[in-house]
PDB file of C-alpha atoms and ligand atoms in Angstrom:
ATOM      1  CA  ALA K   1      39.571  32.867 -16.517  1.00  0.00           C
ATOM      2  CA  LEU K   2      38.532  30.273 -13.996  1.00  0.00           C
ATOM      3  CA  MET K   3      36.045  30.724 -11.145  1.00  0.00           C
ATOM      4  CA  ILE K   4      35.351  29.142  -7.777  1.00  0.00           C
ATOM      5  CA  THR K   5      31.824  27.852  -7.190  1.00  0.00           C
ATOM      6  CA  ASP K   6      29.868  27.876  -3.935  1.00  0.00           C
ATOM      7  CA  GLU K   7      30.950  24.284  -3.355  1.00  0.00           C
ATOM      8  CA  CYS K   8      34.228  25.729  -2.044  1.00  0.00           C
ATOM      9  CA  ILE K   9      34.986  24.531   1.490  1.00  0.00           C
ATOM     10  CA  ASN K  10      37.546  27.283   2.219  1.00  0.00           C
ATOM     11  CA  CYS K  11      40.362  24.775   2.617  1.00  0.00           C
ATOM     12  CA  ASP K  12      42.994  27.405   1.648  1.00  0.00           C
ATOM     13  CA  VAL K  13      45.143  25.096  -0.501  1.00  0.00           C
ATOM     14  CA  CYS K  14      44.625  26.847  -3.850  1.00  0.00           C
ATOM     15  CA  GLU K  15      45.484  30.396  -2.825  1.00  0.00           C
ATOM     16  CA  PRO K  16      49.269  29.910  -2.438  1.00  0.00           C
ATOM     17  CA  GLU K  17      49.460  27.827  -5.647  1.00  0.00           C
ATOM     18  CA  CYS K  18      48.298  30.643  -7.938  1.00  0.00           C
ATOM     19  CA  PRO K  19      51.267  32.182  -9.816  1.00  0.00           C
ATOM     20  CA  ASN K  20      49.236  35.319 -10.571  1.00  0.00           C
ATOM     21  CA  GLN K  21      47.942  36.034  -7.056  1.00  0.00           C
ATOM     22  CA  ALA K  22      44.453  35.933  -8.573  1.00  0.00           C
ATOM     23  CA  ILE K  23      42.858  33.948  -5.721  1.00  0.00           C
ATOM     24  CA  PHE K  24      41.630  35.700  -2.605  1.00  0.00           C
ATOM     25  CA  LEU K  25      39.254  35.030   0.268  1.00  0.00           C
ATOM     26  CA  GLY K  26      35.978  36.829  -0.432  1.00  0.00           C
ATOM     27  CA  PRO K  27      33.110  37.488   1.979  1.00  0.00           C
ATOM     28  CA  GLU K  28      32.118  33.795   2.116  1.00  0.00           C
ATOM     29  CA  ILE K  29      34.404  31.670  -0.044  1.00  0.00           C
ATOM     30  CA  TYR K  30      37.568  31.967  -2.076  1.00  0.00           C
ATOM     31  CA  GLU K  31      37.241  33.930  -5.305  1.00  0.00           C
ATOM     32  CA  ILE K  32      39.295  34.407  -8.492  1.00  0.00           C
ATOM     33  CA  ASP K  33      39.943  37.829 -10.012  1.00  0.00           C
ATOM     34  CA  PRO K  34      39.256  37.246 -13.737  1.00  0.00           C
ATOM     35  CA  ASN K  35      41.579  40.109 -14.633  1.00  0.00           C
ATOM     36  CA  LYS K  36      44.522  38.265 -13.068  1.00  0.00           C
ATOM     37  CA  CYS K  37      43.688  34.625 -13.928  1.00  0.00           C
ATOM     38  CA  THR K  38      45.563  33.321 -17.000  1.00  0.00           C
ATOM     39  CA  GLU K  39      44.427  29.730 -16.291  1.00  0.00           C
ATOM     40  CA  CYS K  40      48.157  29.342 -15.527  1.00  0.00           C
ATOM     41  CA  VAL K  41      49.113  30.125 -19.145  1.00  0.00           C
ATOM     42  CA  GLY K  42      52.700  31.390 -19.076  1.00  0.00           C
ATOM     43  CA  HIS K  43      53.482  29.517 -15.852  1.00  0.00           C
ATOM     44  CA  PHE K  44      52.259  25.900 -15.940  1.00  0.00           C
ATOM     45  CA  ASP K  45      50.723  23.370 -18.331  1.00  0.00           C
ATOM     46  CA  GLU K  46      47.623  22.986 -16.169  1.00  0.00           C
ATOM     47  CA  PRO K  47      45.810  25.358 -13.815  1.00  0.00           C
ATOM     48  CA  GLN K  48      47.421  24.725 -10.438  1.00  0.00           C
ATOM     49  CA  CYS K  49      44.325  25.484  -8.373  1.00  0.00           C
ATOM     50  CA  VAL K  50      42.344  22.876 -10.302  1.00  0.00           C
ATOM     51  CA  GLN K  51      45.097  20.350  -9.594  1.00  0.00           C
ATOM     52  CA  VAL K  52      44.952  20.853  -5.820  1.00  0.00           C
ATOM     53  CA  CYS K  53      41.262  21.569  -5.145  1.00  0.00           C
ATOM     54  CA  PRO K  54      39.884  18.614  -3.140  1.00  0.00           C
ATOM     55  CA  VAL K  55      36.275  19.229  -4.163  1.00  0.00           C
ATOM     56  CA  ALA K  56      36.773  20.091  -7.876  1.00  0.00           C
ATOM     57  CA  CYS K  57      34.908  23.384  -7.681  1.00  0.00           C
ATOM     58  CA  ILE K  58      37.019  25.469 -10.107  1.00  0.00           C
ATOM     59  CA  PRO K  59      35.516  25.513 -13.629  1.00  0.00           C
ATOM     60  CA  VAL K  60      36.019  27.998 -16.447  1.00  0.00           C
ATOM     61  CA  ASN K  61      34.148  31.204 -15.668  1.00  0.00           C
ATOM     62  CA  PRO K  62      31.303  31.317 -18.239  1.00  0.00           C
ATOM     63  CA  ALA K  63      31.406  35.122 -18.140  1.00  0.00           C
ATOM     64  CA  HIS K  64      35.131  35.112 -18.981  1.00  0.00           C
ATOM     65  CA  VAL K  65      35.736  32.417 -21.611  1.00  0.00           C
ATOM     66  CA  GLU K  66      39.099  33.153 -23.259  1.00  0.00           C
ATOM     67  CA  ASN K  67      41.243  31.521 -25.936  1.00  0.00           C
ATOM     68  CA  GLN K  68      44.968  30.762 -25.603  1.00  0.00           C
ATOM     69  CA  GLU K  69      45.892  33.945 -27.443  1.00  0.00           C
ATOM     70  CA  SER K  70      44.005  36.226 -25.072  1.00  0.00           C
ATOM     71  CA  LEU K  71      45.318  34.326 -22.043  1.00  0.00           C
ATOM     72  CA  TRP K  72      48.894  34.827 -23.309  1.00  0.00           C
ATOM     73  CA  ALA K  73      48.150  38.527 -23.859  1.00  0.00           C
ATOM     74  CA  LYS K  74      46.908  38.778 -20.264  1.00  0.00           C
ATOM     75  CA  TYR K  75      50.032  36.990 -19.030  1.00  0.00           C
ATOM     76  CA  ARG K  76      52.283  39.468 -20.858  1.00  0.00           C
ATOM     77  CA  ARG K  77      50.244  42.416 -19.556  1.00  0.00           C
ATOM     78  CA  LEU K  78      50.534  41.146 -15.973  1.00  0.00           C
ATOM     79  CA  GLN K  79      54.293  40.631 -16.356  1.00  0.00           C
ATOM     80  CA  SER K  80      54.830  44.158 -17.647  1.00  0.00           C
ATOM     81  CA  ASN K  81      52.816  45.588 -14.752  1.00  0.00           C
ATOM     82  CA  SER K  82      54.831  43.790 -12.086  1.00  0.00           C
TER      83      SER K  82
HETATM   84 FE1  LIG F 101      37.936  26.306  -2.153  1.00  0.00          FE
HETATM   85 FE2  LIG F 101      38.918  24.403  -3.764  1.00  0.00          FE
HETATM   86 FE3  LIG F 101      40.392  26.597  -3.171  1.00  0.00          FE
HETATM   87 FE4  LIG F 101      39.919  24.739  -1.297  1.00  0.00          FE
HETATM   88  S1  LIG F 101      41.108  24.461  -3.202  1.00  0.00           S
HETATM   89  S2  LIG F 101      39.782  26.987  -1.038  1.00  0.00           S
HETATM   90  S3  LIG F 101      37.830  24.083  -1.820  1.00  0.00           S
HETATM   91  S4  LIG F 101      38.446  26.525  -4.351  1.00  0.00           S
END
């Protein structure tokens, strides 16, 4: 999963780009729910939030490093729940 760092300027552009609705406005800045973030696996070749973020503040979440296989498994789980 990806995460948003405290460099976020709350510009709002990433939230509508997320195909998993994983991005939400937290108490201070935008946040990413690691249980919903597939790093856009299953939807796009590149994470869409990373593409649009003007301040490049969306790295991989070091607490949720995942390989392609587990990201695909999460994608399938999210699809079956929707
Ligand atoms: Fe924050 Fe970047 Fe999202 Fe804008 S695009 S709200 S700066 S994380």
